[in-house]
Structure formats: structure tokens, C-alpha cells
Amino acid sequence: MKSKFNVKQLTLLAMLVAVLLLMAFTPLGYLNIGLLAITFNVIPVAIAAIALGPAGGLIAGSVFGLTSFLQCIGIGGLSPLGSTLFSINPFFTIVLCFVPRMLDGFLLGYIFRIVGRFNRTAACFVTGFFAAFLNTAFYMSALVLLFGRTEYMQGLINDRNILVFICAFVGPNAICEMLSSTIITGAVGTVLCKARLVPEAPKSAKNSGK
């Protein structure tokens, strides 16, 4: 994984981190509805993964995780679910906030590279979709794994099948996130590709004639 950035890439990364922080501390990033919030912070993470690869996605995902954790302790807003989980187990809450978002950003960089070998425009939209999809999948999997046996979560699950519970718990939110992330990330990523701010995929030895 190439992790060294040039000046242009560092500038873009700084801008995306600034956008993430701005969104996190305004209604632009989190739309709190019930226990869960609809989050649009996956979009800057996806754009960072497109423009800067897995390392950029990992860094942006870490910032996303930080803003999520801060909301658990009432900084930049308050997450009802996050604050409750923090009162149950602070360490597991930190893991829940950071690991899914970091893994999401990291993998998005590879998703864009793989799909981009065939069509970079399509890769931008695919990356946008998976940014929201994987964020939801990783977060809910970690939530059930870390807190599923707690009295609080058992009350929410209410003897339902885990998959049924997850679909009911995040369904409308996840759909909104996937639609917005796919469209916006696809559009912005395409512009960045046309502006040559996204590096071309390295050619294989076979294609380069070596």
C-alpha cells in the first residue's frame, strides 16, 4: 500500500478532513432520527479512497470514527445510541466507532482500484455505494458482536432474528445513505478523475510489455 502523498494529495486530504469535521459538527453530517443517525460522512471517506487510495480512505475513516465517538460523549451533538453504549462499555464503544469506519475507508481504496481497471466513472459510483453499504454492514456487525448480549441490546432485538432486527433497525437510514453516497460520490469522483486528481491505475507487467 503506497502511503506517501505529494503536496497536491496532502492538500486534497486536508480539505476532505476539513469537510468531514465541518459536516460532523453541523446537521450536514449527521441527521439524528431516533436511536440511529443518517450519516453523510461516508461521502468524504469514499472520495478520499478514490483520490488517495487505501491509505487516504483509512485516514478519512479514522476521522469519521473520531467524530462518531465524540458524539457519544456529547461533543458536536449527542448520539442517543452511542451515549447509551458508552455508559455500558466505553472500550467497546471506541472499537465500534473507529474500526468499522477505518476498515470501510481502507477497503474502498481497493474497490475503486479493482473496478477502475475496467471503467473509472463506474468505479466512482460503485465506491460510493459500497461506502455506505460496508459502513452499515461493519457497524451493525460490530454492534451485535460487541453488545448483542447486553440487556439493552436484548431489549432492542426483542427475540427477533438478527437479520430481521438489523434490517428493521437500519433499513430506511441505510437506503438514504446508499442513495446519497452513490450519487454524490460518483459525481464528485468523476470530476476528480477528469481533472486528473486521481492517479491512473498502475499498468501490469504484461500490459507494459516488460
Short mmCIF file of N, CA, C and O in Angstrom, two decimals, residues 51-111:
data_model
loop_
_atom_site.label_atom_id
_atom_site.label_comp_id
_atom_site.label_asym_id
_atom_site.label_seq_id
_atom_site.Cartn_x
_atom_site.Cartn_y
_atom_site.Cartn_z
N ALA A 51 -9.43 9.21 -4.48
CA ALA A 51 -8.33 10.09 -4.88
C ALA A 51 -6.99 9.70 -4.29
O ALA A 51 -5.94 9.95 -4.89
N LEU A 52 -7.01 9.08 -3.11
CA LEU A 52 -5.76 8.85 -2.37
C LEU A 52 -5.50 7.38 -2.05
O LEU A 52 -4.53 7.07 -1.37
N GLY A 53 -6.39 6.50 -2.49
CA GLY A 53 -6.16 5.09 -2.29
C GLY A 53 -6.52 4.60 -0.90
O GLY A 53 -7.12 5.33 -0.10
N PRO A 54 -6.15 3.36 -0.58
CA PRO A 54 -6.49 2.78 0.72
C PRO A 54 -5.97 3.59 1.90
O PRO A 54 -6.66 3.70 2.92
N ALA A 55 -4.77 4.16 1.79
CA ALA A 55 -4.22 4.94 2.90
C ALA A 55 -5.05 6.19 3.16
O ALA A 55 -5.35 6.53 4.30
N GLY A 56 -5.46 6.87 2.08
CA GLY A 56 -6.31 8.05 2.23
C GLY A 56 -7.66 7.69 2.81
O GLY A 56 -8.19 8.41 3.66
N GLY A 57 -8.22 6.57 2.35
CA GLY A 57 -9.50 6.13 2.89
C GLY A 57 -9.40 5.77 4.36
O GLY A 57 -10.31 6.05 5.15
N LEU A 58 -8.28 5.15 4.73
CA LEU A 58 -8.06 4.78 6.13
C LEU A 58 -7.98 6.01 7.03
O LEU A 58 -8.58 6.05 8.11
N ILE A 59 -7.26 7.04 6.57
CA ILE A 59 -7.13 8.26 7.36
C ILE A 59 -8.48 8.96 7.50
O ILE A 59 -8.88 9.37 8.60
N ALA A 60 -9.19 9.10 6.39
CA ALA A 60 -10.51 9.74 6.43
C ALA A 60 -11.48 8.93 7.28
O ALA A 60 -12.29 9.49 8.04
N GLY A 61 -11.41 7.60 7.18
CA GLY A 61 -12.26 6.75 8.01
C GLY A 61 -11.96 6.92 9.49
O GLY A 61 -12.87 6.87 10.33
N SER A 62 -10.69 7.14 9.82
CA SER A 62 -10.31 7.36 11.22
C SER A 62 -10.92 8.66 11.74
O SER A 62 -11.39 8.73 12.89
N VAL A 63 -10.90 9.70 10.90
CA VAL A 63 -11.51 10.98 11.30
C VAL A 63 -13.02 10.82 11.47
O VAL A 63 -13.62 11.34 12.41
N PHE A 64 -13.63 10.08 10.56
CA PHE A 64 -15.06 9.77 10.68
C PHE A 64 -15.34 9.06 12.00
O PHE A 64 -16.28 9.40 12.73
N GLY A 65 -14.51 8.07 12.33
CA GLY A 65 -14.68 7.35 13.60
C GLY A 65 -14.53 8.26 14.80
O GLY A 65 -15.28 8.13 15.78
N LEU A 66 -13.59 9.21 14.70
CA LEU A 66 -13.39 10.15 15.81
C LEU A 66 -14.62 11.01 16.02
O LEU A 66 -15.06 11.21 17.15
N THR A 67 -15.20 11.53 14.93
CA THR A 67 -16.39 12.38 15.07
C THR A 67 -17.56 11.57 15.63
O THR A 67 -18.37 12.09 16.40
N SER A 68 -17.64 10.30 15.23
CA SER A 68 -18.70 9.44 15.75
C SER A 68 -18.53 9.23 17.25
O SER A 68 -19.51 9.28 18.02
N PHE A 69 -17.29 9.00 17.67
CA PHE A 69 -17.03 8.79 19.09
C PHE A 69 -17.31 10.06 19.89
O PHE A 69 -17.87 9.99 21.00
N LEU A 70 -16.93 11.21 19.36
CA LEU A 70 -17.15 12.46 20.08
C LEU A 70 -18.63 12.69 20.35
O LEU A 70 -19.01 13.24 21.39
N GLN A 71 -19.48 12.24 19.41
CA GLN A 71 -20.92 12.39 19.63
C GLN A 71 -21.43 11.47 20.74
O GLN A 71 -22.45 11.75 21.36
N CYS A 72 -20.68 10.40 21.00
CA CYS A 72 -21.07 9.52 22.10
C CYS A 72 -20.89 10.19 23.46
O CYS A 72 -21.55 9.83 24.43
N ILE A 73 -19.98 11.16 23.52
CA ILE A 73 -19.73 11.87 24.78
C ILE A 73 -20.22 13.31 24.72
O ILE A 73 -19.83 14.15 25.53
N GLY A 74 -21.08 13.61 23.73
CA GLY A 74 -21.76 14.89 23.70
C GLY A 74 -21.00 16.03 23.06
O GLY A 74 -21.37 17.19 23.24
N ILE A 75 -19.95 15.74 22.30
CA ILE A 75 -19.19 16.80 21.63
C ILE A 75 -19.62 16.85 20.16
O ILE A 75 -19.52 15.86 19.45
N GLY A 76 -20.09 18.01 19.72
CA GLY A 76 -20.57 18.15 18.35
C GLY A 76 -21.93 17.53 18.14
O GLY A 76 -22.28 17.15 17.03
N GLY A 77 -22.70 17.43 19.19
CA GLY A 77 -24.00 16.77 19.13
C GLY A 77 -24.01 15.56 20.05
O GLY A 77 -22.99 15.22 20.66
N LEU A 78 -25.14 14.93 20.16
CA LEU A 78 -25.25 13.76 21.04
C LEU A 78 -25.94 12.62 20.32
O LEU A 78 -27.04 12.78 19.79
N SER A 79 -25.28 11.47 20.29
CA SER A 79 -25.87 10.27 19.71
C SER A 79 -26.57 9.50 20.82
O SER A 79 -25.91 9.03 21.76
N PRO A 80 -27.90 9.35 20.75
CA PRO A 80 -28.62 8.61 21.81
C PRO A 80 -28.10 7.18 21.96
O PRO A 80 -27.88 6.71 23.09
N LEU A 81 -27.89 6.50 20.84
CA LEU A 81 -27.40 5.13 20.90
C LEU A 81 -25.97 5.10 21.41
O LEU A 81 -25.62 4.30 22.28
N GLY A 82 -25.12 5.97 20.87
CA GLY A 82 -23.72 5.99 21.25
C GLY A 82 -23.51 6.30 22.71
O GLY A 82 -22.66 5.68 23.37
N SER A 83 -24.25 7.26 23.23
CA SER A 83 -24.10 7.63 24.64
C SER A 83 -24.53 6.49 25.57
O SER A 83 -23.90 6.26 26.60
N THR A 84 -25.56 5.76 25.16
CA THR A 84 -26.01 4.61 25.96
C THR A 84 -24.97 3.51 25.94
O THR A 84 -24.64 2.92 26.98
N LEU A 85 -24.42 3.23 24.75
CA LEU A 85 -23.40 2.19 24.65
C LEU A 85 -22.14 2.58 25.41
O LEU A 85 -21.49 1.72 26.01
N PHE A 86 -21.79 3.85 25.39
CA PHE A 86 -20.60 4.32 26.11
C PHE A 86 -20.76 4.11 27.61
O PHE A 86 -19.80 3.76 28.31
N SER A 87 -21.98 4.29 28.11
CA SER A 87 -22.23 4.09 29.54
C SER A 87 -22.15 2.61 29.91
O SER A 87 -21.87 2.26 31.06
N ILE A 88 -22.38 1.73 28.93
CA ILE A 88 -22.31 0.28 29.18
C ILE A 88 -20.87 -0.21 29.13
O ILE A 88 -20.42 -0.94 30.03
N ASN A 89 -20.14 0.17 28.08
CA ASN A 89 -18.75 -0.27 27.92
C ASN A 89 -17.99 0.73 27.06
O ASN A 89 -18.08 0.68 25.82
N PRO A 90 -17.23 1.66 27.66
CA PRO A 90 -16.51 2.69 26.89
C PRO A 90 -15.54 2.11 25.88
O PRO A 90 -15.44 2.61 24.75
N PHE A 91 -14.81 1.05 26.25
CA PHE A 91 -13.80 0.50 25.33
C PHE A 91 -14.46 -0.10 24.09
O PHE A 91 -14.02 0.16 22.96
N PHE A 92 -15.50 -0.89 24.28
CA PHE A 92 -16.21 -1.46 23.13
C PHE A 92 -16.80 -0.37 22.25
O PHE A 92 -16.89 -0.52 21.03
N THR A 93 -17.23 0.72 22.87
CA THR A 93 -17.80 1.83 22.10
C THR A 93 -16.74 2.48 21.22
O THR A 93 -17.01 2.84 20.07
N ILE A 94 -15.52 2.62 21.74
CA ILE A 94 -14.42 3.16 20.94
C ILE A 94 -14.15 2.25 19.75
O ILE A 94 -13.99 2.71 18.61
N VAL A 95 -14.10 0.94 20.00
CA VAL A 95 -13.90 -0.02 18.92
C VAL A 95 -15.01 0.09 17.89
O VAL A 95 -14.76 0.11 16.67
N LEU A 96 -16.24 0.20 18.35
CA LEU A 96 -17.40 0.28 17.47
C LEU A 96 -17.35 1.53 16.59
O LEU A 96 -17.72 1.48 15.41
N CYS A 97 -16.89 2.63 17.15
CA CYS A 97 -16.85 3.89 16.40
C CYS A 97 -15.73 3.92 15.37
O CYS A 97 -15.91 4.42 14.26
N PHE A 98 -14.58 3.37 15.73
CA PHE A 98 -13.40 3.51 14.88
C PHE A 98 -13.21 2.38 13.87
O PHE A 98 -13.03 2.63 12.67
N VAL A 99 -13.24 1.14 14.33
CA VAL A 99 -12.84 0.02 13.47
C VAL A 99 -13.70 -0.12 12.22
O VAL A 99 -13.15 -0.24 11.10
N PRO A 100 -15.04 -0.09 12.29
CA PRO A 100 -15.83 -0.23 11.06
C PRO A 100 -15.53 0.87 10.05
O PRO A 100 -15.46 0.61 8.84
N ARG A 101 -15.35 2.12 10.52
CA ARG A 101 -15.12 3.24 9.61
C ARG A 101 -13.73 3.18 8.99
O ARG A 101 -13.53 3.49 7.81
N MET A 102 -12.73 2.78 9.79
CA MET A 102 -11.36 2.65 9.26
C MET A 102 -11.29 1.52 8.24
O MET A 102 -10.67 1.68 7.17
N LEU A 103 -11.92 0.40 8.55
CA LEU A 103 -11.92 -0.73 7.62
C LEU A 103 -12.68 -0.37 6.34
O LEU A 103 -12.25 -0.75 5.23
N ASP A 104 -13.76 0.35 6.48
CA ASP A 104 -14.55 0.79 5.33
C ASP A 104 -13.68 1.62 4.39
O ASP A 104 -13.57 1.34 3.19
N GLY A 105 -13.05 2.68 4.92
CA GLY A 105 -12.23 3.56 4.10
C GLY A 105 -11.07 2.83 3.43
O GLY A 105 -10.75 3.06 2.26
N PHE A 106 -10.44 1.93 4.18
CA PHE A 106 -9.31 1.16 3.65
C PHE A 106 -9.73 0.29 2.47
O PHE A 106 -9.09 0.28 1.41
N LEU A 107 -10.84 -0.43 2.63
CA LEU A 107 -11.29 -1.34 1.57
C LEU A 107 -11.82 -0.58 0.36
O LEU A 107 -11.71 -1.07 -0.77
N LEU A 108 -12.37 0.60 0.57
CA LEU A 108 -12.90 1.38 -0.55
C LEU A 108 -11.80 1.73 -1.54
O LEU A 108 -12.04 1.80 -2.75
N GLY A 109 -10.60 1.97 -1.01
CA GLY A 109 -9.49 2.27 -1.90
C GLY A 109 -9.22 1.14 -2.86
O GLY A 109 -8.93 1.36 -4.06
N TYR A 110 -9.31 -0.09 -2.39
CA TYR A 110 -9.09 -1.25 -3.25
C TYR A 110 -10.27 -1.51 -4.16
O TYR A 110 -10.10 -1.95 -5.31
N ILE A 111 -11.48 -1.25 -3.68
CA ILE A 111 -12.66 -1.42 -4.52
C ILE A 111 -12.58 -0.51 -5.74
O ILE A 111 -12.84 -0.91 -6.88
#
